[in-house]
Short mmCIF file of C-alpha atoms and ligand atoms in Angstrom, two decimals:
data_model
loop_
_atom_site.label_atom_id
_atom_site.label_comp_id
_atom_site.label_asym_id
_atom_site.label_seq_id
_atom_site.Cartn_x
_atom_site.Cartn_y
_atom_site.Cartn_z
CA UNK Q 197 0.00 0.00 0.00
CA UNK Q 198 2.57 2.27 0.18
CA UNK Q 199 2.35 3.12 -3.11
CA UNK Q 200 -0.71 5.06 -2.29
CA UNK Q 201 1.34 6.75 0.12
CA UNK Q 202 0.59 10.49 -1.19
CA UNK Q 203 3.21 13.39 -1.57
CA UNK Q 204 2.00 14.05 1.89
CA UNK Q 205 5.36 12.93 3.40
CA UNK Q 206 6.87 15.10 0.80
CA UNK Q 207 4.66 17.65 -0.04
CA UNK Q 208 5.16 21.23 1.13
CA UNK Q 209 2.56 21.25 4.45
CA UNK Q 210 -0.55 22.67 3.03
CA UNK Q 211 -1.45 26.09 4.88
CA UNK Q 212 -3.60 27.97 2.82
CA UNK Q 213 -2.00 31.69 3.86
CA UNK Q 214 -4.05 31.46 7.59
CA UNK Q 215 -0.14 31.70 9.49
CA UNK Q 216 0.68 34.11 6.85
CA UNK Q 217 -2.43 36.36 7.23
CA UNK Q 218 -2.21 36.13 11.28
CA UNK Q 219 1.35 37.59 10.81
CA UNK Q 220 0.68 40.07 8.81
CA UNK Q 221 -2.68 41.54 10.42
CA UNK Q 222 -2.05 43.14 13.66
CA UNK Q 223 -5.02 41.19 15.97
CA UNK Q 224 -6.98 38.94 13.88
CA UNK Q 225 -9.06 37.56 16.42
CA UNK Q 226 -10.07 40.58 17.28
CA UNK Q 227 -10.85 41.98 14.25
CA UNK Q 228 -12.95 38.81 13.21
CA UNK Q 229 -15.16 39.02 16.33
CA UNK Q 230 -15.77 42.41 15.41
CA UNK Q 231 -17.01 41.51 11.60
CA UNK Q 232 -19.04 39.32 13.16
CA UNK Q 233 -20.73 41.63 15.46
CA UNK Q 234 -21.15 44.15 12.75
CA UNK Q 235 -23.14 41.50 10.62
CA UNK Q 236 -25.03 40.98 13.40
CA UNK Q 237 -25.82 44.47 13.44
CA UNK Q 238 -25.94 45.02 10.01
CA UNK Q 239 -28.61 42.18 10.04
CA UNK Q 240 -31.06 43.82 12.41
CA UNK Q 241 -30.99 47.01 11.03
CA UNK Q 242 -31.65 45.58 7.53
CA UNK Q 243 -34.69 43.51 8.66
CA UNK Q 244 -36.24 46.34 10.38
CA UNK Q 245 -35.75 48.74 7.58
CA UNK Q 246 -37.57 45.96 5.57
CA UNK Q 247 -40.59 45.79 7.76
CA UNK Q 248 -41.55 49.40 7.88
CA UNK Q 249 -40.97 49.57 4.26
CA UNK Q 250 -43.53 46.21 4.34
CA UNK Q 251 -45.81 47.25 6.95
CA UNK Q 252 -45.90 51.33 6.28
CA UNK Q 253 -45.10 51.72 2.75
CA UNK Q 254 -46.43 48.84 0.84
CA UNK Q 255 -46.96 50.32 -2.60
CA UNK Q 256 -45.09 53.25 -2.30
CA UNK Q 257 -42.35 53.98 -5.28
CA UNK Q 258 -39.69 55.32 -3.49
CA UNK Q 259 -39.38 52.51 -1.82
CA UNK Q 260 -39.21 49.83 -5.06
CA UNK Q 261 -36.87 52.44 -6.16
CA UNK Q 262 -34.70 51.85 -3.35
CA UNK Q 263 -35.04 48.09 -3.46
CA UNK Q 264 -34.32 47.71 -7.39
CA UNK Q 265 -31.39 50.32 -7.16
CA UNK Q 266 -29.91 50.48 -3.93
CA UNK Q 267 -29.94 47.60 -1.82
CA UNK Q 268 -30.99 45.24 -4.49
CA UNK Q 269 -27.44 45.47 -6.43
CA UNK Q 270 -25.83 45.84 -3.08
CA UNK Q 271 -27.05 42.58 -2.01
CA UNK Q 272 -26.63 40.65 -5.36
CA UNK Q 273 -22.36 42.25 -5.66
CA UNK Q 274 -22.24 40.24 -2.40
CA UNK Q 275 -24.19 37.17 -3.45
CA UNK Q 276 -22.58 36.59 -6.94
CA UNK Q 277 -19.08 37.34 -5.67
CA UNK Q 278 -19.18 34.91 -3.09
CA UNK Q 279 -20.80 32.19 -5.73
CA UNK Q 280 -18.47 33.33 -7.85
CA UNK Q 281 -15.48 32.00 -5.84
CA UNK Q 282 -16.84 28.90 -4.90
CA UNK Q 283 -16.08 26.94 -8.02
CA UNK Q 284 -12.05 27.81 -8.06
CA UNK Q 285 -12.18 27.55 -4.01
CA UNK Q 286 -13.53 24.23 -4.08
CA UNK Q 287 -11.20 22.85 -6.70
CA UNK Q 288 -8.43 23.76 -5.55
CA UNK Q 289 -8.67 23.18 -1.89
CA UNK Q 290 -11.21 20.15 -2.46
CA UNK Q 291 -7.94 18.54 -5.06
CA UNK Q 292 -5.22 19.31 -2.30
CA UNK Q 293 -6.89 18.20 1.15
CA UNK Q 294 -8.03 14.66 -1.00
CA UNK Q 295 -3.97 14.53 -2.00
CA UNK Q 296 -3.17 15.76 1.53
CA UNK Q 297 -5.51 12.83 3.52
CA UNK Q 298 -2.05 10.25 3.19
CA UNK Q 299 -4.00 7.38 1.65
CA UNK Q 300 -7.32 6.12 0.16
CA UNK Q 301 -7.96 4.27 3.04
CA UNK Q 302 -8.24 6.99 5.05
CA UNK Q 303 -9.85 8.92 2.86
CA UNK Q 304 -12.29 5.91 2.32
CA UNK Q 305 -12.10 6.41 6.64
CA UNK Q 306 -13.29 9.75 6.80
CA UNK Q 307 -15.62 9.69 3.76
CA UNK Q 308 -17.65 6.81 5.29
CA UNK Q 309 -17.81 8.60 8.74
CA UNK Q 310 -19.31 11.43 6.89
CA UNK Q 311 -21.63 9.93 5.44
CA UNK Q 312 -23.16 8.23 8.48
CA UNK Q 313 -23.02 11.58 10.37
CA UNK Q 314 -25.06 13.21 7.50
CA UNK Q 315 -27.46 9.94 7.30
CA UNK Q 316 -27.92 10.62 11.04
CA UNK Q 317 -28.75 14.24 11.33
CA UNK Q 318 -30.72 13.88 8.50
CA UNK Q 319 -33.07 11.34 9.66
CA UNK Q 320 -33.19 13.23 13.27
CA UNK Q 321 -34.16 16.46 11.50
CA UNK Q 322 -36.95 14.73 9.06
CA UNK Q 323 -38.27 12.84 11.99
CA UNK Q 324 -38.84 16.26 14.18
CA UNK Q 325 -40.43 17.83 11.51
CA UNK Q 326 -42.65 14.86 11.11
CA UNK Q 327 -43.67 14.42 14.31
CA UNK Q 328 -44.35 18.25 14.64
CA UNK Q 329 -46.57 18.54 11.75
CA UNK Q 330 -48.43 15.35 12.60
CA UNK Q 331 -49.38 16.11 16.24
CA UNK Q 332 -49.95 19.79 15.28
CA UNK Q 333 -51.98 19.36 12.08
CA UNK Q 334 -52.17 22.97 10.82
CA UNK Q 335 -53.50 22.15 7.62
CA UNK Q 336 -56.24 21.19 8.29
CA UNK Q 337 -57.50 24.23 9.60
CA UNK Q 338 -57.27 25.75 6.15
CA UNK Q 339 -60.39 26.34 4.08
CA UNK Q 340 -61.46 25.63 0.63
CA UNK Q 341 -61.85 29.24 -0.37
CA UNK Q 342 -58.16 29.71 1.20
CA UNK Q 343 -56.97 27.01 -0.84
CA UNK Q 344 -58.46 27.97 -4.11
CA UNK Q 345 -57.69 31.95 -3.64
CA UNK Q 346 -53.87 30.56 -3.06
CA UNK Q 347 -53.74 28.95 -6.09
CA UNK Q 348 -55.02 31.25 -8.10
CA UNK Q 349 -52.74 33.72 -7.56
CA UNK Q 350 -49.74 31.79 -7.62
CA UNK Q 351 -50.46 30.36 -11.20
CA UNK Q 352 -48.13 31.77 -13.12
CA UNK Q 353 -44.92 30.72 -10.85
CA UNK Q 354 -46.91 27.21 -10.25
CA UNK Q 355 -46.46 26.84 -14.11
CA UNK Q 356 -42.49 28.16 -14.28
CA UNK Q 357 -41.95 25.60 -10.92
CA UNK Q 358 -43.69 22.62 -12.57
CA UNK Q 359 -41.60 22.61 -15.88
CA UNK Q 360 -38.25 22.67 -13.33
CA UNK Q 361 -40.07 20.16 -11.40
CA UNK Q 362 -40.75 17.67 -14.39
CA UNK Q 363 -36.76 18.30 -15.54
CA UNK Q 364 -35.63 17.75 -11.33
CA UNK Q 365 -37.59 14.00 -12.17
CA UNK Q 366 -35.92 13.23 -14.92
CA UNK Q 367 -32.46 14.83 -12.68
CA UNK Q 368 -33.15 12.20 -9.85
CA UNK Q 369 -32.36 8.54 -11.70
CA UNK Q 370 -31.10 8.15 -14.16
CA UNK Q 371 -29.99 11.76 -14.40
CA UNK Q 372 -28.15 12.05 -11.58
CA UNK Q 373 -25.66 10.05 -13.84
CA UNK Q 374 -24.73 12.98 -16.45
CA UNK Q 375 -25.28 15.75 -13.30
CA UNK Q 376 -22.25 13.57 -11.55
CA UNK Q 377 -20.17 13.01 -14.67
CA UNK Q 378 -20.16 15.91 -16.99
CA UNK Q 379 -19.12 15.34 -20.62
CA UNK Q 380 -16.68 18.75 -20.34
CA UNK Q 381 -15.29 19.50 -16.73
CA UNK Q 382 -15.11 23.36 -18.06
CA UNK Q 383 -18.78 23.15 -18.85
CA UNK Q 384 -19.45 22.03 -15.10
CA UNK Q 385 -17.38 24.59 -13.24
CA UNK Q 386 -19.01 27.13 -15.62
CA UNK Q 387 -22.58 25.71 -14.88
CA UNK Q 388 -21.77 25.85 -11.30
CA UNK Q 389 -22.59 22.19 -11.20
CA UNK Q 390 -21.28 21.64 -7.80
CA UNK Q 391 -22.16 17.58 -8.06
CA UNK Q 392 -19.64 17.40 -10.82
CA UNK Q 393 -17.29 19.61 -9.39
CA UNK Q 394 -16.72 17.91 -6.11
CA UNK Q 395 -16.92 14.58 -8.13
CA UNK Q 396 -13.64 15.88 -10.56
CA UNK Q 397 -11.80 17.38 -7.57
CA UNK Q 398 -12.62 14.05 -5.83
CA UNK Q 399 -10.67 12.03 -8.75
CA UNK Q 400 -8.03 14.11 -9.27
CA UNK Q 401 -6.88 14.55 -5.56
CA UNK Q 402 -6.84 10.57 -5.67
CA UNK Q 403 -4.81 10.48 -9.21
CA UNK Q 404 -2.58 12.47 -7.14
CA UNK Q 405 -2.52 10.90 -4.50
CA UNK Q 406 -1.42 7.51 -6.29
CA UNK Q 407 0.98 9.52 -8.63
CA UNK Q 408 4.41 8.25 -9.25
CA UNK Q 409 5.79 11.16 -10.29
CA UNK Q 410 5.84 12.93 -7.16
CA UNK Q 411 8.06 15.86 -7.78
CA UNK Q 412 5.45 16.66 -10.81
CA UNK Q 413 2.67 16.32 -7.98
CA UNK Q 414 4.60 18.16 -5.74
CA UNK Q 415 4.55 20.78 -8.14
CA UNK Q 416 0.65 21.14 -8.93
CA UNK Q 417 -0.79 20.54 -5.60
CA UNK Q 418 1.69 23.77 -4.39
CA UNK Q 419 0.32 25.44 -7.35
CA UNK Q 420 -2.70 24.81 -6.29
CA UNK Q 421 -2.68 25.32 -2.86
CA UNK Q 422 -1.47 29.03 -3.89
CA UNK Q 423 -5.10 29.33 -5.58
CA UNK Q 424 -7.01 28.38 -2.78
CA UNK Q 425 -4.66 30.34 -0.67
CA UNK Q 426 -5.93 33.22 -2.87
CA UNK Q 427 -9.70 31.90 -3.00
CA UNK Q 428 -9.94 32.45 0.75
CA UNK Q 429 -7.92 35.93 0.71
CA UNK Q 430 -10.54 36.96 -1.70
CA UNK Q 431 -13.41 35.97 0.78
CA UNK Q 432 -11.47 37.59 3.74
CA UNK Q 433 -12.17 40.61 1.33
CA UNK Q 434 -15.72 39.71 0.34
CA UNK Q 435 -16.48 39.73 4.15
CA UNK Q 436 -15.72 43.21 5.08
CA UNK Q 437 -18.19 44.21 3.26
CA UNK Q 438 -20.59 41.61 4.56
CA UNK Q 439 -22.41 44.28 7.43
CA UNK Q 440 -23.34 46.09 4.52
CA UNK Q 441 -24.74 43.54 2.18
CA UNK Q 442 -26.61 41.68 4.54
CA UNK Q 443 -28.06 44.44 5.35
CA UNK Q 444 -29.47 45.28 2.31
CA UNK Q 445 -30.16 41.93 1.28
CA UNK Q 446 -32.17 41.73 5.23
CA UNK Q 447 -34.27 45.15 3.62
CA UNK Q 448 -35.24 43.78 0.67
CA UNK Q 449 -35.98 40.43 2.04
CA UNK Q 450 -38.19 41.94 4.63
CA UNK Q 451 -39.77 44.06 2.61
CA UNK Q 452 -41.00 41.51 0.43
CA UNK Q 453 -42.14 38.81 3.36
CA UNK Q 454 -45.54 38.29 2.62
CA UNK Q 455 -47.22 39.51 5.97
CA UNK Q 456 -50.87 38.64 4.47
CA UNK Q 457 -50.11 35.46 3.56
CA UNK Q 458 -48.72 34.79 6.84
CA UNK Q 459 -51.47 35.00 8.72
CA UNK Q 460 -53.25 32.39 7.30
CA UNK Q 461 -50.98 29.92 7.01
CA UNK Q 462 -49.54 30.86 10.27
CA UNK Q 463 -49.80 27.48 11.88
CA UNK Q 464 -47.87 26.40 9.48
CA UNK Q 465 -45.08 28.61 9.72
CA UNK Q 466 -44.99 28.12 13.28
CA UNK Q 467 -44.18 24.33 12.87
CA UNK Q 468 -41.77 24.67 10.41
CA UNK Q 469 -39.98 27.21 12.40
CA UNK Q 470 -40.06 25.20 15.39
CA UNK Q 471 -38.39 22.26 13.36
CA UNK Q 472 -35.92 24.61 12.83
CA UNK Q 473 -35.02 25.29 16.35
CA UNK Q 474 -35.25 21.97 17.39
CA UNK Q 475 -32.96 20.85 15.13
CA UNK Q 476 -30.83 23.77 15.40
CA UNK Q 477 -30.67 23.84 19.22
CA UNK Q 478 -31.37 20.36 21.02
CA UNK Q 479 -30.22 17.50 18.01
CA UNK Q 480 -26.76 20.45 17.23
CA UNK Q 481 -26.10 20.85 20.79
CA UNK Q 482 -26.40 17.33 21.77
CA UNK Q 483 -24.10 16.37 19.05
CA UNK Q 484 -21.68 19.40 19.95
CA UNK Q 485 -21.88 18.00 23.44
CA UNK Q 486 -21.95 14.45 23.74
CA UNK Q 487 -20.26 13.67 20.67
CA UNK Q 488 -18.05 16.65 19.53
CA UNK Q 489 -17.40 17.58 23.17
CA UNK Q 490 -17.24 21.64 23.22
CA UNK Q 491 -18.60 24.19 25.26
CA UNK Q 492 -22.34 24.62 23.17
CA UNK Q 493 -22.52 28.03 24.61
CA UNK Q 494 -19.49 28.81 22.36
CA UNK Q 495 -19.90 26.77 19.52
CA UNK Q 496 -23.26 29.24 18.90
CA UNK Q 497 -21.37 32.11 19.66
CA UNK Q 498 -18.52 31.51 17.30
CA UNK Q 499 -20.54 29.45 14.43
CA UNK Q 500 -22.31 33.73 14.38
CA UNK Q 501 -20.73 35.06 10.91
CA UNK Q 502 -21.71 31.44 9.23
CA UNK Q 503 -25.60 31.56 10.44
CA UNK Q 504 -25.75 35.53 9.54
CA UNK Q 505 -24.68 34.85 6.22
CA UNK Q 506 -26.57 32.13 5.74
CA UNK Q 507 -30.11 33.80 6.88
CA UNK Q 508 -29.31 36.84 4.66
CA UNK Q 509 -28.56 35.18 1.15
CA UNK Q 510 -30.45 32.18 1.42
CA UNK Q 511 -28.04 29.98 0.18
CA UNK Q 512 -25.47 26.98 1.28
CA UNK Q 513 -23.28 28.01 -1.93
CA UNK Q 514 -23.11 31.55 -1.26
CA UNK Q 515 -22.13 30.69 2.76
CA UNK Q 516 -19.15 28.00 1.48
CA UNK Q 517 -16.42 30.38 1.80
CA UNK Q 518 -17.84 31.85 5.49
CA UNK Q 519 -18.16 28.06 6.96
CA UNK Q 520 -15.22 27.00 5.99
CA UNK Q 521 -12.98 30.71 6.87
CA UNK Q 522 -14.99 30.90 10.23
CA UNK Q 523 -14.60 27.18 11.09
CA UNK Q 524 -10.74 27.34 10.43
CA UNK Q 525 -10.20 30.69 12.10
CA UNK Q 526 -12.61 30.50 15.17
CA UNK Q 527 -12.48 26.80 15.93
CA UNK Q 528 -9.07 26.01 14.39
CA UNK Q 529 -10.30 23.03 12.16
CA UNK Q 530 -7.76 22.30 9.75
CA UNK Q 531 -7.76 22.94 5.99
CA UNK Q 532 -7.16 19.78 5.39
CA UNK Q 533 -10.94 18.61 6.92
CA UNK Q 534 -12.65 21.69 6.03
CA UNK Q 535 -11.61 21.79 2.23
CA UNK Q 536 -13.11 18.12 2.17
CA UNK Q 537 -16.28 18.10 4.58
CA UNK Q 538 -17.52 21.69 3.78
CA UNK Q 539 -18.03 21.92 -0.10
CA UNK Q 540 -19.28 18.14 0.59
CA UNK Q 541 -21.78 18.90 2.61
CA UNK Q 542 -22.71 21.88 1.13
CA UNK Q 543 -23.78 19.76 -1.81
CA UNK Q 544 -25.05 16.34 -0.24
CA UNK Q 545 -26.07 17.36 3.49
CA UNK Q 546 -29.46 19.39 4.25
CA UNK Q 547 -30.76 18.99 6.96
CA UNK Q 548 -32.90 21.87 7.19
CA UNK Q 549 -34.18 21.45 3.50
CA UNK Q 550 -35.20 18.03 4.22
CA UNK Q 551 -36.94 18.94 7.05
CA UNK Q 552 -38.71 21.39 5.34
CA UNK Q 553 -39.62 19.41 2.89
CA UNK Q 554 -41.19 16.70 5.16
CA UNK Q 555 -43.51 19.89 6.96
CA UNK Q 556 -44.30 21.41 3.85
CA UNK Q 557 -46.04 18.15 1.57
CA UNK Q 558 -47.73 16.90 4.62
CA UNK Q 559 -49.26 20.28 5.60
CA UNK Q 560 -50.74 20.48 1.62
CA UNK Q 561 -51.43 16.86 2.23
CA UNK Q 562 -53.65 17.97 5.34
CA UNK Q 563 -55.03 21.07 3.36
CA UNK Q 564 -56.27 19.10 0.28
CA UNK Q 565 -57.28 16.15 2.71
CA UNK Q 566 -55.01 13.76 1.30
CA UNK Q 567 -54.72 10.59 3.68
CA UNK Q 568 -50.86 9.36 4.04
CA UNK Q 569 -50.53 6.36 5.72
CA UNK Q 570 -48.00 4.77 7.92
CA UNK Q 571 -46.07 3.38 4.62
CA UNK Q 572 -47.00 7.15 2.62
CA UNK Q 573 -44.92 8.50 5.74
CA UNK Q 574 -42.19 5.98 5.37
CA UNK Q 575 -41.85 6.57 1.66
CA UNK Q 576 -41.75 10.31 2.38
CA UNK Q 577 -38.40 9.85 4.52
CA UNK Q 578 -36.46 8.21 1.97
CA UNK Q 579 -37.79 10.31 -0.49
CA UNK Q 580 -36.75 13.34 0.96
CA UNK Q 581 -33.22 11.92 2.38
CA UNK Q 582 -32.68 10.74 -1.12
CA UNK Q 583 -34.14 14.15 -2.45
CA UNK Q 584 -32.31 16.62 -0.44
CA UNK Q 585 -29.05 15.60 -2.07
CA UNK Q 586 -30.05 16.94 -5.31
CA UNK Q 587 -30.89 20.46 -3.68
CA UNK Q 588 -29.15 23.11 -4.80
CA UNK Q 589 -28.05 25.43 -2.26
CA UNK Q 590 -29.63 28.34 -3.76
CA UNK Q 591 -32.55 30.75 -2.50
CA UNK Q 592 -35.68 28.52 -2.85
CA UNK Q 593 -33.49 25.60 -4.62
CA UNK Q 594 -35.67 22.37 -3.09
CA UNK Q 595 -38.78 23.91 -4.69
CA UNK Q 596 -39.19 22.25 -7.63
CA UNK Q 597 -37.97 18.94 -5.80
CA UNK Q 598 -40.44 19.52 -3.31
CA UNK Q 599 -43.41 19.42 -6.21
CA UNK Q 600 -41.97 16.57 -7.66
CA UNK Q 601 -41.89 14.70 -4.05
CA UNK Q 602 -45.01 15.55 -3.84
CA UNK Q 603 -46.47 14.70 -6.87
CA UNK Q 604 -45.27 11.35 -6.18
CA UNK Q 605 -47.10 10.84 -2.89
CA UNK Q 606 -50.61 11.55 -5.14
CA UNK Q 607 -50.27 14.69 -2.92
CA UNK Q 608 -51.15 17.76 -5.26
CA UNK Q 609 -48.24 19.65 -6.93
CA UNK Q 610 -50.20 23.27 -7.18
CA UNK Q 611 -50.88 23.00 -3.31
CA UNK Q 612 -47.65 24.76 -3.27
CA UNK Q 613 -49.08 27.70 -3.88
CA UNK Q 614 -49.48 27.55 -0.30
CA UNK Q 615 -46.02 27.59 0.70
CA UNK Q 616 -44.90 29.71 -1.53
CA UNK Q 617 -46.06 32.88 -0.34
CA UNK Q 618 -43.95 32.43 2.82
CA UNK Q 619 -40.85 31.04 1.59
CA UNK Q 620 -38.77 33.80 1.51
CA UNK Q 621 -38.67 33.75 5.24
CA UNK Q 622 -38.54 29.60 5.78
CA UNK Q 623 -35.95 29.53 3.08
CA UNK Q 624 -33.68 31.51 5.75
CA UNK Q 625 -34.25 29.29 8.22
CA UNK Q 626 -33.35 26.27 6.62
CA UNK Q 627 -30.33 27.63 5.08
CA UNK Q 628 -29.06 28.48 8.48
CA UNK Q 629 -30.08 25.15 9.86
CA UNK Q 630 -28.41 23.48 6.87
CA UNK Q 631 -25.16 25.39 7.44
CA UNK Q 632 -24.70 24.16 10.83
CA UNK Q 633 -25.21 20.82 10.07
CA UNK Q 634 -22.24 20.74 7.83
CA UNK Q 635 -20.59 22.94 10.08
CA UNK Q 636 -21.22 20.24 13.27
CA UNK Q 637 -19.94 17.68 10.05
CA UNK Q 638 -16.61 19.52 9.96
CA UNK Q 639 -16.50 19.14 13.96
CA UNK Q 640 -17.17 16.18 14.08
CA UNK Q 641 -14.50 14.76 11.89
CA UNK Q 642 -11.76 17.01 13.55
CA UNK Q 643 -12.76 15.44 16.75
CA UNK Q 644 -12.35 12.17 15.10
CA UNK Q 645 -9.10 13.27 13.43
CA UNK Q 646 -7.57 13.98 16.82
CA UNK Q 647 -7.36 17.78 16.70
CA UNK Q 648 -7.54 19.60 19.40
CA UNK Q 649 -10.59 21.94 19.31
CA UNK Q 650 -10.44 22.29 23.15
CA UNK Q 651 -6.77 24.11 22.92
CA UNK Q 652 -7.69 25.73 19.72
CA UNK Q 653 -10.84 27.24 21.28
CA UNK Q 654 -8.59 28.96 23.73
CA UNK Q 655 -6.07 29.98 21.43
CA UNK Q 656 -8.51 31.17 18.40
CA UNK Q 657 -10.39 33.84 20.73
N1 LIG X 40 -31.79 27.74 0.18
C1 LIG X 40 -31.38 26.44 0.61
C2 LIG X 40 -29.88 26.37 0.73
O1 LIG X 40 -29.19 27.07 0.01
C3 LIG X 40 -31.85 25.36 -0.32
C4 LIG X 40 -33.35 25.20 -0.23
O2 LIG X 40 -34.06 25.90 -0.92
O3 LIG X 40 -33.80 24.38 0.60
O4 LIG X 40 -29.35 25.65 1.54
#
């Protein structure tokens, strides 16, 4: 086996700039605690802006004009540029922490550990949301005329959803295939196909790994640890500006939550938010407790800058770079586990989504009076833990997978109409709750790796 042995014995130690940056900045603890504060700030301010542009100036132009020139392209600089440095960040840190792992056993190891962790939380978080939604039963306090009025005026985006939808069926099996294995890598990272990316980065950090050249490897896997070195400089950048941009994007988010809506399907969003916190603060904590062994007071405190990002923008993709920066530079995880957990379960792991997903078909199950019996509820688990993985972690990405889910129960697919009015707001939620799982992911397999999280805690302020 030793000729699997990687490079790592002879490979320059991969530290992508984080000694470097420390050096150079004159208190970087410091000065990260206070980003994160700012967001935090920047995050209230935005939302309440939002509201008494909702709640006081509903039609009112000088308000859209605000939303469509102001903090609209505000929001969407910050969005796009941290999408846009996901593809070369994952690459190229994704390619060296596979090389860097020493062998394919472990990486075979750690992979399979991963997995079960992610199988785990999963299930926990679908089987929360079940049992909420089936002992609570909002939808069937929903009437007809609600039902009808709902999807009437929701036809139009019904109609866009359900020609995704019918392409997300096809996506599922045997598509998954071609969405794994693109027929032109350049045509993937330029899609954004994060599937295929993680699966190329995946096979060329194990060609490395079994290379014989080795000073040749040397040579691209320093190359490339220089890019991802650069990748997370880049996001370092991206983040100062985050107090601002999440505070536009909480404005226009606010301002478009839709308040009516809300309070008929209130019930609903009560659940679905309770989910959230139940997964997010008794199955996280346990596991940060009993299993990863830190301080859970902390592990909320320091996880802030990844759940603030994540509630603004809505999306797992756009929070990559955060998770993985704030997990290496407030908990000390090494590059070497987040470059390979993080994009991972960014892609494969969502918790929140699935949990979602579970609430939201049985509550349009309820409304329409659908019965789903023990094995309906059964088939709705796997469905959605098989599901969740094709999610892409953009706003409102399990949408169309959500119709098709449901379509398959014989639950009906324009009952979304429902949902949709309130997404905006749930889709926060479950991108925070997603984030957190992978981030708990990352924890997990640097407890199992040995590091010392307890020391780095103290010395990562
Ligand atoms: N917005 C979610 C995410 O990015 C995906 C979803 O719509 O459930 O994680």
């Amino acid at each position: 086996m030793s000729r699997f042995f990687i490079v790592a014995c002879s490979a320059p130690s991969y530290d992508p700039g984080m000694s470097e940056i420390n050096e150079n900045e004159s208190n970087p603890d410091k000065e990260e605690k206070q980003v994160s504060t700012r967001i935090l700030i920047g995050l209230i301010i935005g939302a309440i802006i939002g509201l008494v542009f909702n709640i006081q100036f509903p039609d009112a132009p000088w308000v859209a004009w605000i939303l469509k020139n102001v903090t609209g392209p505000i929001g969407t600089a910050f969005l796009q540029s941290l999408i846009m440095i996901v593809v070369p960040l994952v690459l190229s840190s994704l390619i060296v922490g596979v090389a860097n792992l020493g062998t394919v056993e472990h990486l075979g190891r750690l992979g399979t550990r991963l997995g079960l962790f992610y199988i785990v939380t999963t299930l926990a978080a679908v089987l929360i949301g079940q049992a909420f939604i089936n002992t609570v039963q909002p939808g069937t306090g929903i009437s007809v005329e609600t039902r009808e009025k709902a999807i009437e005026s929701m036809k139009d985006q019904i109609a866009s959803i359900e020609e995704s939808s019918k392409k997300v069926k096809e996506s599922l099996w045997p598509g998954i295939v071609t969405k794994v294995i693109p027929k032109n890598i350049i045509d993937s990272w330029a899609k954004t196909n994060m599937l295929a990316v993680i699966f190329i980065s995946f096979l060329f950090g194990i060609a490395l790994l079994m290379n014989d050249n080795k000073e040749g490897t040397q040579t691209v896997l320093s190359m490339l640890s220089a890019v991802s070195e650069a990748s997370i400089r880049i996001v370092g950048w991206i983040m100062h500006l985050a107090p601002y941009a999440v505070a536009a994007l909480m404005v226009n988010a606010a301002s478009s939550f839709g308040l009516e809506v809300m309070k008929s399907v209130a019930l609903y969003i009560v659940v679905v938010v309770l989910g959230y916190l139940t997964q997010f603060f008794l199955t996280y904590s346990l596991i940060v407790k009993y299993v990863i062994r830190l301080p859970v007071v902390e592990f909320y405190k320091r996880i802030l800058p990844i759940v603030a990002t994540a509630f603004s923008t809505s999306s797992s993709s756009a929070t990559m770079p955060t998770t993985m920066r704030t997990l290496e530079k407030r908990f000390g995880v090494p590059e070497s586990i987040t470059t390979f957990s993080i994009p991972l379960g960014m892609t494969v792991n969502m918790d929140g989504t699935a949990l979602f997903e579970v609430v939201a078909a049985l509550f349009v199950a309820q409304v329409f009076g659908v019965p789903i019996d023990l094995m309906g509820q059964v088939t709705l688990v796997i469905l959605v833990l098989l599901t969740s993985i094709g999610v892409a972690g953009v706003p409102g990405g399990s949408i169309p997978i959500l119709m098709s889910a449901m379509a398959s129960l014989g639950i009906p697919p324009e009952g979304i109409a429902l949902v949709l009015g309130v997404d905006r707001l749930l889709d926060m939620g479950r991108t925070v709750v997603n984030v957190t799982g992978d981030s708990t992911a990352a924890l997990y397999l640097a407890r199992v790796e040995k590091i010392d999280l307890e020391g780095n805690l103290l010395t990562h302020e």
